[in-house]
Amino acid sequence: MVNMAWLDTQDRHLGHYVNGKWLKPEHRNSVPCRDPITGENLASCPQAQAEDVAAAVEAARTAWENWSGLPGASRAQYLTRLAKMIQKHQRLLWTLESLVTGRAVREVRDRDIPLAQQLLQWHAVQAYTQEETLAGWEPMGVIGLILSPTFSFLEMMWRICPALAVGCTVVVLVPPGSPTPLLLAQLAGELGSFPGILNVINGPASLGPILASQPGVQKVTFCGAVEEGRVLRRTLAGQGAELGLALGAESLLVLTEAADVDSAVEGVVDAAWSDRSAGGLRLLIQESVWDETMRRLQERMARLRGGRGLDGAVDMGARGAAAHDLAQRYVREAQSQGAQVFQAGDVPSVSPFFPPTLVSDLPPASPCTQAEVPWPVVVASPFRTAKEALAVANGTPRGGSASVWSERLGQALELGYGLRVGTVWINAHGLRHPEVPTGGCKESGSSWHGGPDGLYEYLRPSGTPARLPSLSENLNYDTFGLAVPLTLPSGPEIGPSPAAPYGLFIGGRFQAPGARSSRCIQDSKGNLQAYVAEGGAKDIRGAVEAAHQAAPGWVSQPPGARASLLWALASALERRESAFTSALERHGVELKTAKVEVELSARRLRAWGARAQAQGHLLQVAELRGPVLRLREPLGVLAIVCPDEWPLLAFASLLAAALAHGNAVVLVPSGVCPIPALEVCQDMATLLPAGLVNVVTGDRDHLTRCLALHQDVQALWYFGSAQGSQFVEWASAGNLKPVWVNRGRPRAWDQEAQGAGPELGLRAARTKALWLPMGD
Amino acid sequence: MGGRIPTRGSRRGQRARGQRARGQRAGGGGQRARGAEGPGAEVAGPAPRGTGAGRARRSRGGGTQEGLGGGELGVEEPATAAVARAMSARNLGTELDLSWISKIQVNQPAVLRRAEQIQARRMVKKEWQAAWLLKAVTFIDLTTLSGDDTSSNVQRLCYKAKYPIREDLLKALNVHDKGLTTAAVCVYPARVCDAVKALKAAGSTIPVASVATGFPAGQTHLKTRLEEIRLAVEDGATEIDVVINRTLVLTGQWEGSDFIKTSTGKETVNATFPVAIVMLRAIRDFFWKTGNKIGFKPAGGIRSAKDSLAWLSLIKEELGDEWLTPELFRIGASTLLSDIERQIYHHVTGRYAAYHDLPMS
């Protein structure tokens, strides 16, 4: 066997692959790499320690100096060579992967390996045209990639290809006992020219924080289970590296009465019982075709074959004892809650094998309905109408991928657009292509791979300084921003009597704060300028509710209508230019600068209004007859904590980008100078739909805490202190909302790149890929 | 769509003729039709555009064929070719229910994907492959449909049908005493006499099938088409492949049948997997609705042993083992058998056969 021969070349003792050579340090705990079916010990893998991680990152950092400076064409050439290398050794790759993971060799051989080559080739083309198409962006630096045991080497390829293409170098932390990534690193290393751009070390995911805290690591990407991702998010708060998460493996299939049921049943097989996906499937079946579908499903299940992955005629292999036990626990639990369990198929009845399982009649409120469905379980539940299907489908915290089966075009598109997931296939399931971005939303994480979105994951706007850790060890997450500082009378009011205190702008009108107290805003000379409301948790709750109510209406507005409202707001700003200028002047801004700020603010509103019209695009995928739509969907309710500097410009820039992409927003304006923002609210009250924009003033730390911990805020941008940033990152683990923080660093809002660059546009919406195969 | 017309003079034959007449009436007037589902699916799917002809055939009448004994042949039982031949029930027809047809949904891209998968997912090797190939032999309607057919090449064909694989190869596989033959020989009506005579001389009871009714277009008068069947049956044909009146089908007037074919084998596009998937699913639906098992015969373009295995696995996956009998599944082919024999030769000897190593048909 070619795979055994390869293991023998390593004396059955694998190491780490660092800097183009094997690294086999002494005195490490070693973990056996076992055949998941026989339990036979194939080789031993050393567990990395901190110094091994450091050595790998050091190698990647050294390699980065050279690699990132190369012209794109040279990187393209390297990736093409690696693709050829894989082609030459594909037999070794597929037998090794199937042997150690237990997956059906058919899937690895016919799908994964060709896709790995396609990935390299497509990204080679992207590298070649990088200077032209990705001008204004630069590679981030060293990327850390953490894989969990259930993910195949293909998940690694999806991420290292774009990272290497754009000029980053990679350190991959794989669970011990998965030699395929090591083999890939060896193949890449043996190309000779650039050792150290791809380093693979073995170790548990608990080494993640050590990897992330190494100097030079700019981003850490994690694929694995949701809870592990949550823990990592909390641990890495305030660390130097940015964190990208791709979590969970459950998928969804919606089968309507207008579907080709037999083909949809094949879709279920593709999704859950063909070793294609790492997770289980949630299956929604329209009531009128429930019986017919169940009969066909059960009939089809009987014909599935399970067995040793290396057998070419096997549909399902085994995934090791852990996956078996997980499935077993889930099925027992479901049974105890009153569900019907159907198992069939020609599968060995010994331990690591688990038969294809169909669970139905699970009570809607049972814990199993909420839990993630494990491999190889399909949980079927009925629905009555398409509307109900959407409600049920969107009613879980998961947002990975889904397919819709219907021969009615209108219905299929309605469902496809309505599902809150990263990928939707119409009348197909599980198609992948390098050109099509794949990602998720909600708790499936917000990192992307494939397509243009996959490239931006590893790029930053040119000139952005490298990310450094801003960790404050003694930040107490439990108390940060917990208490609202009391506002006591602060001496006599001098000067002209100030106007009535500004309220909170919630639901389209100014309201008194729940706490019924106000804070005073001083001008640059220390004189009292105005009173603004002291917002609190209840006000944030109200604002988020109002935003949620306004969001569906705003999303359904055509981009043209959004643009015209933003333009109207810009005109209103210009009409009251003198009022804004004087408000800014009182805060010590020079007249000239103030004028520029007002003018720029109006311009930003107009520019984003114009850009709103050019969203999303069409991809043409080679194997597929029909298009793939790359949709840019709003994040939903977006909370923005504006910076203290540039009180009007930053507010307008962030607001415009958010609104143009269809989001409803809750804003916390500049703390020292909130008046211009509140003045804009007076215009918004008459122009914009009620609740679309909500502005809450008050103690920034307290409001940030409320927003970051709010489960129904779908994304958060924070521009404030380093500590606040760290807290936001920590708290976002709750609903895994995407966050964008500045870590206490000021941005040049008046500069085009930082104030209105494409980065804002990327952050303000999420991608959804909608596959539309055609044919009659 | 007519039935495969049974043996001469039998009671069964009388009934079948009656049925056939009914079928025609129903087709013409839409009064009564049998088995709307079978051909319906074929038309609902992408079939008619390329492949054109659906054909009908009757399950074997008579029961004269000796049983070959042995159990069901599966991948688990290497190299034991054995066929159990049971009479499958006739399709007595049902009331025409056009809603069955109108409710059918076929998603072409999904069916194409499935067709691709089916060819890659069940690759059997070694002794399992040999067993499957021998099994495939028992489904072959060994066919010659050329304008220049004469009694001599029909005779050769019949001999090949009786001895499809070289005796020494069968011995090596230890299946020489199983009486392995092809399912039938299939010739033009004018050659039925020759075939019957040749088979009788060879001491074989392999049935003779005849194409009829204006094959391959079917565009002749009803009267001559019926007469053609009658004459073929008189000559000794026990199975008739009838070309349906596609004019009626394309205008939505259905007929029933016991057996459906992908095509005549004379079209530009013949038996393809996507078409077959749609037809097989229709057969399954019809079985679930009425309890009648309709047979299936892909014809045309199946030349390699590998193709034939894909067809067998398709039947096994979509309909199940119960359809893997000559009563319900046939492969219409002329050159397939020699490729199968070639593969068996290689399996047994480990060498590739020369052209002259294997007897021609």
mmCIF file of C-alpha atoms in Angstrom, chain A residues 183-495:
data_model
loop_
_atom_site.group_PDB
_atom_site.id
_atom_site.type_symbol
_atom_site.label_atom_id
_atom_site.label_comp_id
_atom_site.label_asym_id
_atom_site.label_seq_id
_atom_site.Cartn_x
_atom_site.Cartn_y
_atom_site.Cartn_z
ATOM 1 C CA LEU A 183 1.857 15.178 3.665
ATOM 2 C CA LEU A 184 0.524 18.255 1.889
ATOM 3 C CA ALA A 185 3.025 20.437 3.698
ATOM 4 C CA GLN A 186 5.762 18.024 2.683
ATOM 5 C CA LEU A 187 4.661 18.190 -0.956
ATOM 6 C CA ALA A 188 4.678 21.979 -0.764
ATOM 7 C CA GLY A 189 8.043 21.963 0.992
ATOM 8 C CA GLU A 190 9.592 19.702 -1.594
ATOM 9 C CA LEU A 191 8.938 22.277 -4.277
ATOM 10 C CA GLY A 192 11.970 23.773 -2.650
ATOM 11 C CA SER A 193 11.877 27.427 -3.463
ATOM 12 C CA PHE A 194 9.929 28.765 -0.502
ATOM 13 C CA PRO A 195 10.315 26.712 2.657
ATOM 14 C CA GLY A 196 8.322 27.978 5.570
ATOM 15 C CA ILE A 197 5.304 29.388 3.771
ATOM 16 C CA LEU A 198 3.269 26.372 4.849
ATOM 17 C CA ASN A 199 4.034 24.835 8.240
ATOM 18 C CA VAL A 200 2.002 22.117 9.879
ATOM 19 C CA ILE A 201 2.234 21.199 13.554
ATOM 20 C CA ASN A 202 0.339 18.583 15.532
ATOM 21 C CA GLY A 203 -1.340 19.587 18.714
ATOM 22 C CA PRO A 204 -4.648 19.994 20.472
ATOM 23 C CA ALA A 205 -6.846 23.028 19.799
ATOM 24 C CA SER A 206 -5.918 24.238 23.287
ATOM 25 C CA LEU A 207 -2.636 25.425 21.774
ATOM 26 C CA GLY A 208 -4.704 27.947 19.809
ATOM 27 C CA PRO A 209 -4.173 30.836 22.232
ATOM 28 C CA ILE A 210 -0.426 30.198 22.208
ATOM 29 C CA LEU A 211 -0.442 30.254 18.411
ATOM 30 C CA ALA A 212 -2.522 33.428 18.377
ATOM 31 C CA SER A 213 -0.290 35.237 20.825
ATOM 32 C CA GLN A 214 2.930 34.642 18.883
ATOM 33 C CA PRO A 215 4.319 37.893 17.550
ATOM 34 C CA GLY A 216 3.577 38.262 13.868
ATOM 35 C CA VAL A 217 0.422 36.149 13.773
ATOM 36 C CA GLN A 218 -2.159 38.490 12.306
ATOM 37 C CA LYS A 219 -5.138 36.242 11.980
ATOM 38 C CA VAL A 220 -6.323 32.951 13.352
ATOM 39 C CA THR A 221 -8.921 30.931 11.506
ATOM 40 C CA PHE A 222 -10.670 28.148 13.329
ATOM 41 C CA CYS A 223 -12.922 25.458 11.959
ATOM 42 C CA GLY A 224 -14.602 23.217 14.449
ATOM 43 C CA ALA A 225 -17.453 22.866 16.847
ATOM 44 C CA VAL A 226 -19.510 25.847 17.942
ATOM 45 C CA GLU A 227 -18.657 25.583 21.620
ATOM 46 C CA GLU A 228 -14.937 25.312 20.938
ATOM 47 C CA GLY A 229 -15.236 28.402 18.778
ATOM 48 C CA ARG A 230 -16.974 30.266 21.550
ATOM 49 C CA VAL A 231 -14.234 29.396 24.022
ATOM 50 C CA LEU A 232 -11.563 30.464 21.556
ATOM 51 C CA ARG A 233 -13.363 33.755 20.920
ATOM 52 C CA ARG A 234 -13.324 34.522 24.626
ATOM 53 C CA THR A 235 -9.715 33.468 25.094
ATOM 54 C CA LEU A 236 -8.457 35.492 22.170
ATOM 55 C CA ALA A 237 -10.188 38.738 23.164
ATOM 56 C CA GLY A 238 -7.623 41.496 23.022
ATOM 57 C CA GLN A 239 -4.955 39.306 21.436
ATOM 58 C CA GLY A 240 -2.989 40.533 18.477
ATOM 59 C CA ALA A 241 -4.578 38.246 15.960
ATOM 60 C CA GLU A 242 -7.950 38.700 14.373
ATOM 61 C CA LEU A 243 -10.203 35.657 14.664
ATOM 62 C CA GLY A 244 -12.202 34.052 11.886
ATOM 63 C CA LEU A 245 -14.619 31.304 12.821
ATOM 64 C CA ALA A 246 -16.257 28.637 10.698
ATOM 65 C CA LEU A 247 -18.338 26.574 13.061
ATOM 66 C CA GLY A 248 -20.639 23.607 13.018
ATOM 67 C CA ALA A 249 -21.374 21.213 10.208
ATOM 68 C CA GLU A 250 -25.121 20.791 10.260
ATOM 69 C CA SER A 251 -26.963 21.434 7.039
ATOM 70 C CA LEU A 252 -30.585 21.995 6.123
ATOM 71 C CA LEU A 253 -32.804 20.670 3.353
ATOM 72 C CA VAL A 254 -36.245 22.067 2.582
ATOM 73 C CA LEU A 255 -38.401 19.748 0.502
ATOM 74 C CA THR A 256 -41.580 21.291 -0.848
ATOM 75 C CA GLU A 257 -44.540 19.567 -2.451
ATOM 76 C CA ALA A 258 -43.464 20.886 -5.819
ATOM 77 C CA ALA A 259 -40.184 18.977 -5.645
ATOM 78 C CA ASP A 260 -38.859 16.065 -7.639
ATOM 79 C CA VAL A 261 -39.011 13.899 -4.540
ATOM 80 C CA ASP A 262 -36.711 11.163 -5.819
ATOM 81 C CA SER A 263 -34.029 13.688 -6.636
ATOM 82 C CA ALA A 264 -34.520 15.396 -3.293
ATOM 83 C CA VAL A 265 -34.017 12.044 -1.594
ATOM 84 C CA GLU A 266 -30.711 11.806 -3.448
ATOM 85 C CA GLY A 267 -30.010 15.271 -2.069
ATOM 86 C CA VAL A 268 -30.517 13.915 1.446
ATOM 87 C CA VAL A 269 -28.111 11.088 0.651
ATOM 88 C CA ASP A 270 -25.545 13.600 -0.623
ATOM 89 C CA ALA A 271 -25.970 15.735 2.453
ATOM 90 C CA ALA A 272 -25.856 13.154 5.206
ATOM 91 C CA TRP A 273 -25.058 9.663 4.040
ATOM 92 C CA SER A 274 -22.324 9.967 1.493
ATOM 93 C CA ASP A 275 -19.326 11.063 3.572
ATOM 94 C CA ARG A 276 -19.453 14.428 1.939
ATOM 95 C CA SER A 277 -20.252 16.517 4.960
ATOM 96 C CA ALA A 278 -18.967 16.291 8.496
ATOM 97 C CA GLY A 279 -22.348 16.853 10.073
ATOM 98 C CA GLY A 280 -25.957 15.766 10.060
ATOM 99 C CA LEU A 281 -28.979 17.158 8.306
ATOM 100 C CA ARG A 282 -32.154 18.880 9.355
ATOM 101 C CA LEU A 283 -34.857 17.946 6.869
ATOM 102 C CA LEU A 284 -38.045 19.964 6.474
ATOM 103 C CA ILE A 285 -40.760 18.224 4.464
ATOM 104 C CA GLN A 286 -44.015 19.757 3.345
ATOM 105 C CA GLU A 287 -46.913 17.934 4.987
ATOM 106 C CA SER A 288 -48.618 16.952 1.740
ATOM 107 C CA VAL A 289 -45.631 14.905 0.572
ATOM 108 C CA TRP A 290 -44.552 13.648 4.004
ATOM 109 C CA ASP A 291 -45.667 10.023 3.571
ATOM 110 C CA GLU A 292 -44.369 9.755 0.042
ATOM 111 C CA THR A 293 -40.997 11.203 1.027
ATOM 112 C CA MET A 294 -40.596 9.013 4.091
ATOM 113 C CA ARG A 295 -41.340 5.915 2.055
ATOM 114 C CA ARG A 296 -38.824 6.835 -0.585
ATOM 115 C CA LEU A 297 -36.224 7.808 1.992
ATOM 116 C CA GLN A 298 -36.559 4.505 3.814
ATOM 117 C CA GLU A 299 -36.435 2.600 0.556
ATOM 118 C CA ARG A 300 -33.310 4.483 -0.435
ATOM 119 C CA MET A 301 -31.637 4.033 2.942
ATOM 120 C CA ALA A 302 -31.900 0.267 2.595
ATOM 121 C CA ARG A 303 -29.604 0.467 -0.415
ATOM 122 C CA LEU A 304 -26.816 2.383 1.301
ATOM 123 C CA ARG A 305 -23.619 0.502 1.975
ATOM 124 C CA GLY A 306 -21.390 1.189 4.911
ATOM 125 C CA GLY A 307 -18.002 -0.288 5.481
ATOM 126 C CA ARG A 308 -14.319 0.283 5.396
ATOM 127 C CA GLY A 309 -13.590 3.580 3.681
ATOM 128 C CA LEU A 310 -10.969 2.105 1.369
ATOM 129 C CA ASP A 311 -13.596 -0.152 -0.244
ATOM 130 C CA GLY A 312 -14.461 1.609 -3.482
ATOM 131 C CA ALA A 313 -18.140 0.622 -3.450
ATOM 132 C CA VAL A 314 -18.887 1.994 0.001
ATOM 133 C CA ASP A 315 -21.166 4.992 0.522
ATOM 134 C CA MET A 316 -20.372 5.612 4.147
ATOM 135 C CA GLY A 317 -17.234 4.854 6.081
ATOM 136 C CA ALA A 318 -16.733 5.286 9.790
ATOM 137 C CA ARG A 319 -15.626 8.390 11.649
ATOM 138 C CA GLY A 320 -14.035 6.865 14.686
ATOM 139 C CA ALA A 321 -15.338 6.155 18.131
ATOM 140 C CA ALA A 322 -16.018 9.756 19.121
ATOM 141 C CA ALA A 323 -18.375 10.383 16.196
ATOM 142 C CA HIS A 324 -20.054 7.041 16.811
ATOM 143 C CA ASP A 325 -20.699 7.836 20.452
ATOM 144 C CA LEU A 326 -21.979 11.291 19.636
ATOM 145 C CA ALA A 327 -24.492 9.877 17.158
ATOM 146 C CA GLN A 328 -25.435 7.131 19.578
ATOM 147 C CA ARG A 329 -26.090 9.604 22.376
ATOM 148 C CA TYR A 330 -28.159 11.828 20.131
ATOM 149 C CA VAL A 331 -30.306 8.962 18.875
ATOM 150 C CA ARG A 332 -30.891 7.583 22.380
ATOM 151 C CA GLU A 333 -31.800 11.027 23.629
ATOM 152 C CA ALA A 334 -34.207 11.555 20.732
ATOM 153 C CA GLN A 335 -35.801 8.185 21.382
ATOM 154 C CA SER A 336 -36.288 8.962 25.036
ATOM 155 C CA GLN A 337 -38.023 12.169 24.030
ATOM 156 C CA GLY A 338 -40.524 10.237 21.974
ATOM 157 C CA ALA A 339 -39.016 10.421 18.506
ATOM 158 C CA GLN A 340 -39.297 7.684 15.880
ATOM 159 C CA VAL A 341 -35.938 6.336 14.794
ATOM 160 C CA PHE A 342 -35.473 4.468 11.538
ATOM 161 C CA GLN A 343 -32.158 2.847 10.703
ATOM 162 C CA ALA A 344 -31.333 0.856 7.606
ATOM 163 C CA GLY A 345 -28.591 0.087 5.200
ATOM 164 C CA ASP A 346 -25.986 -2.570 4.777
ATOM 165 C CA VAL A 347 -23.629 -1.415 7.518
ATOM 166 C CA PRO A 348 -21.443 -3.542 9.793
ATOM 167 C CA SER A 349 -22.939 -3.559 13.248
ATOM 168 C CA VAL A 350 -19.629 -3.187 15.071
ATOM 169 C CA SER A 351 -18.651 -0.105 16.946
ATOM 170 C CA PRO A 352 -17.145 2.612 14.782
ATOM 171 C CA PHE A 353 -19.764 2.081 12.092
ATOM 172 C CA PHE A 354 -23.076 3.789 12.504
ATOM 173 C CA PRO A 355 -26.041 3.094 10.238
ATOM 174 C CA PRO A 356 -27.820 5.842 8.308
ATOM 175 C CA THR A 357 -30.413 7.149 10.734
ATOM 176 C CA LEU A 358 -33.667 8.957 10.142
ATOM 177 C CA VAL A 359 -35.297 10.606 13.136
ATOM 178 C CA SER A 360 -38.853 11.874 12.910
ATOM 179 C CA ASP A 361 -41.678 12.990 15.175
ATOM 180 C CA LEU A 362 -39.263 14.787 17.432
ATOM 181 C CA PRO A 363 -41.334 17.045 19.680
ATOM 182 C CA PRO A 364 -40.623 20.653 18.647
ATOM 183 C CA ALA A 365 -39.571 21.818 22.102
ATOM 184 C CA SER A 366 -37.343 18.868 22.958
ATOM 185 C CA PRO A 367 -33.665 19.552 23.618
ATOM 186 C CA CYS A 368 -32.694 17.443 20.611
ATOM 187 C CA THR A 369 -34.488 19.832 18.284
ATOM 188 C CA GLN A 370 -32.236 22.619 19.486
ATOM 189 C CA ALA A 371 -28.994 20.649 19.488
ATOM 190 C CA GLU A 372 -26.839 20.311 16.417
ATOM 191 C CA VAL A 373 -27.651 17.154 14.436
ATOM 192 C CA PRO A 374 -24.575 14.904 14.318
ATOM 193 C CA TRP A 375 -23.330 12.727 11.458
ATOM 194 C CA PRO A 376 -25.009 10.510 10.095
ATOM 195 C CA VAL A 377 -28.393 11.481 11.439
ATOM 196 C CA VAL A 378 -31.211 13.143 9.531
ATOM 197 C CA VAL A 379 -33.938 14.794 11.572
ATOM 198 C CA ALA A 380 -37.143 15.189 9.596
ATOM 199 C CA SER A 381 -39.954 17.500 10.578
ATOM 200 C CA PRO A 382 -43.026 18.631 8.651
ATOM 201 C CA PHE A 383 -44.128 22.111 7.637
ATOM 202 C CA ARG A 384 -47.339 23.398 6.115
ATOM 203 C CA THR A 385 -46.475 26.441 4.042
ATOM 204 C CA ALA A 386 -43.330 27.979 2.611
ATOM 205 C CA LYS A 387 -43.675 30.773 5.109
ATOM 206 C CA GLU A 388 -43.688 28.311 7.961
ATOM 207 C CA ALA A 389 -40.684 26.530 6.467
ATOM 208 C CA LEU A 390 -38.768 29.801 6.562
ATOM 209 C CA ALA A 391 -39.773 30.458 10.138
ATOM 210 C CA VAL A 392 -38.694 26.975 11.244
ATOM 211 C CA ALA A 393 -35.483 27.039 9.222
ATOM 212 C CA ASN A 394 -34.461 30.463 10.467
ATOM 213 C CA GLY A 395 -35.428 29.577 13.998
ATOM 214 C CA THR A 396 -32.140 27.881 14.827
ATOM 215 C CA PRO A 397 -28.852 29.532 15.772
ATOM 216 C CA ARG A 398 -27.146 27.825 12.845
ATOM 217 C CA GLY A 399 -26.598 29.524 9.507
ATOM 218 C CA GLY A 400 -24.334 27.345 7.404
ATOM 219 C CA SER A 401 -25.830 25.889 4.271
ATOM 220 C CA ALA A 402 -29.227 24.824 3.024
ATOM 221 C CA SER A 403 -30.887 23.478 -0.066
ATOM 222 C CA VAL A 404 -34.367 24.121 -1.395
ATOM 223 C CA TRP A 405 -36.164 21.568 -3.534
ATOM 224 C CA SER A 406 -38.993 22.887 -5.635
ATOM 225 C CA GLU A 407 -39.782 22.923 -9.322
ATOM 226 C CA ARG A 408 -41.640 26.186 -8.888
ATOM 227 C CA LEU A 409 -39.197 28.955 -9.653
ATOM 228 C CA GLY A 410 -40.945 31.634 -7.643
ATOM 229 C CA GLN A 411 -41.217 29.503 -4.547
ATOM 230 C CA ALA A 412 -37.639 28.292 -4.771
ATOM 231 C CA LEU A 413 -36.266 31.809 -5.075
ATOM 232 C CA GLU A 414 -38.462 33.122 -2.284
ATOM 233 C CA LEU A 415 -37.142 30.429 0.026
ATOM 234 C CA GLY A 416 -33.595 30.830 -1.233
ATOM 235 C CA TYR A 417 -33.565 34.535 -0.540
ATOM 236 C CA GLY A 418 -35.369 34.181 2.760
ATOM 237 C CA LEU A 419 -33.139 31.589 4.397
ATOM 238 C CA ARG A 420 -30.603 33.127 6.749
ATOM 239 C CA VAL A 421 -27.635 30.977 5.788
ATOM 240 C CA GLY A 422 -24.381 31.359 3.889
ATOM 241 C CA THR A 423 -25.076 29.028 0.982
ATOM 242 C CA VAL A 424 -28.317 27.994 -0.671
ATOM 243 C CA TRP A 425 -28.546 25.386 -3.382
ATOM 244 C CA ILE A 426 -31.740 25.199 -5.410
ATOM 245 C CA ASN A 427 -32.538 21.590 -6.329
ATOM 246 C CA ALA A 428 -29.067 20.366 -5.422
ATOM 247 C CA HIS A 429 -27.062 19.857 -2.293
ATOM 248 C CA GLY A 430 -23.418 20.133 -1.383
ATOM 249 C CA LEU A 431 -21.995 21.595 -4.602
ATOM 250 C CA ARG A 432 -18.709 23.395 -4.095
ATOM 251 C CA HIS A 433 -16.485 25.433 -6.348
ATOM 252 C CA PRO A 434 -13.390 27.550 -5.662
ATOM 253 C CA GLU A 435 -15.023 30.579 -7.211
ATOM 254 C CA VAL A 436 -18.086 30.511 -5.006
ATOM 255 C CA PRO A 437 -17.685 31.974 -1.525
ATOM 256 C CA THR A 438 -18.747 29.680 1.284
ATOM 257 C CA GLY A 439 -19.427 30.900 4.759
ATOM 258 C CA GLY A 440 -22.181 31.362 7.207
ATOM 259 C CA CYS A 441 -23.993 33.640 9.520
ATOM 260 C CA LYS A 442 -25.302 33.528 13.052
ATOM 261 C CA GLU A 443 -23.477 30.882 15.099
ATOM 262 C CA SER A 444 -21.916 29.277 12.069
ATOM 263 C CA GLY A 445 -19.375 32.047 12.236
ATOM 264 C CA SER A 446 -18.639 34.775 9.791
ATOM 265 C CA SER A 447 -15.452 33.702 8.118
ATOM 266 C CA TRP A 448 -15.407 32.993 4.411
ATOM 267 C CA HIS A 449 -13.533 30.801 2.067
ATOM 268 C CA GLY A 450 -13.585 30.620 -1.681
ATOM 269 C CA GLY A 451 -14.309 33.363 -4.150
ATOM 270 C CA PRO A 452 -13.447 37.016 -3.619
ATOM 271 C CA ASP A 453 -14.643 36.899 -0.015
ATOM 272 C CA GLY A 454 -12.103 34.197 0.756
ATOM 273 C CA LEU A 455 -9.305 36.429 -0.504
ATOM 274 C CA TYR A 456 -10.350 39.435 1.578
ATOM 275 C CA GLU A 457 -10.139 37.265 4.697
ATOM 276 C CA TYR A 458 -6.364 37.473 4.442
ATOM 277 C CA LEU A 459 -5.996 41.033 3.197
ATOM 278 C CA ARG A 460 -6.060 44.401 4.857
ATOM 279 C CA PRO A 461 -6.208 47.836 3.319
ATOM 280 C CA SER A 462 -2.721 48.991 2.373
ATOM 281 C CA GLY A 463 -1.097 51.103 5.016
ATOM 282 C CA THR A 464 -3.018 49.632 7.934
ATOM 283 C CA PRO A 465 -0.534 49.062 10.733
ATOM 284 C CA ALA A 466 0.062 45.489 11.830
ATOM 285 C CA ARG A 467 -2.156 44.269 14.626
ATOM 286 C CA LEU A 468 -0.462 44.200 17.969
ATOM 287 C CA PRO A 469 -1.857 42.738 21.154
ATOM 288 C CA SER A 470 -3.655 45.273 23.291
ATOM 289 C CA LEU A 471 -4.440 42.815 25.971
ATOM 290 C CA SER A 472 -5.100 44.196 29.395
ATOM 291 C CA GLU A 473 -4.789 41.246 31.680
ATOM 292 C CA ASN A 474 -6.690 42.815 34.517
ATOM 293 C CA LEU A 475 -9.790 43.764 32.550
ATOM 294 C CA ASN A 476 -12.694 42.434 34.573
ATOM 295 C CA TYR A 477 -15.319 41.291 32.109
ATOM 296 C CA ASP A 478 -17.931 40.998 34.828
ATOM 297 C CA THR A 479 -17.759 44.594 35.859
ATOM 298 C CA PHE A 480 -16.681 46.435 32.700
ATOM 299 C CA GLY A 481 -19.276 49.132 32.045
ATOM 300 C CA LEU A 482 -21.660 47.534 34.455
ATOM 301 C CA ALA A 483 -22.532 50.561 36.516
ATOM 302 C CA VAL A 484 -23.759 53.837 35.087
ATOM 303 C CA PRO A 485 -21.769 56.667 36.624
ATOM 304 C CA LEU A 486 -24.007 59.015 38.500
ATOM 305 C CA THR A 487 -24.479 62.434 37.043
ATOM 306 C CA LEU A 488 -24.418 64.947 39.831
ATOM 307 C CA PRO A 489 -25.024 68.665 39.485
ATOM 308 C CA SER A 490 -21.665 70.142 38.556
ATOM 309 C CA GLY A 491 -21.667 73.691 39.669
ATOM 310 C CA PRO A 492 -23.662 76.651 38.529
ATOM 311 C CA GLU A 493 -24.827 76.953 34.953
ATOM 312 C CA ILE A 494 -23.115 79.946 33.446
ATOM 313 C CA GLY A 495 -23.678 81.641 30.178
#
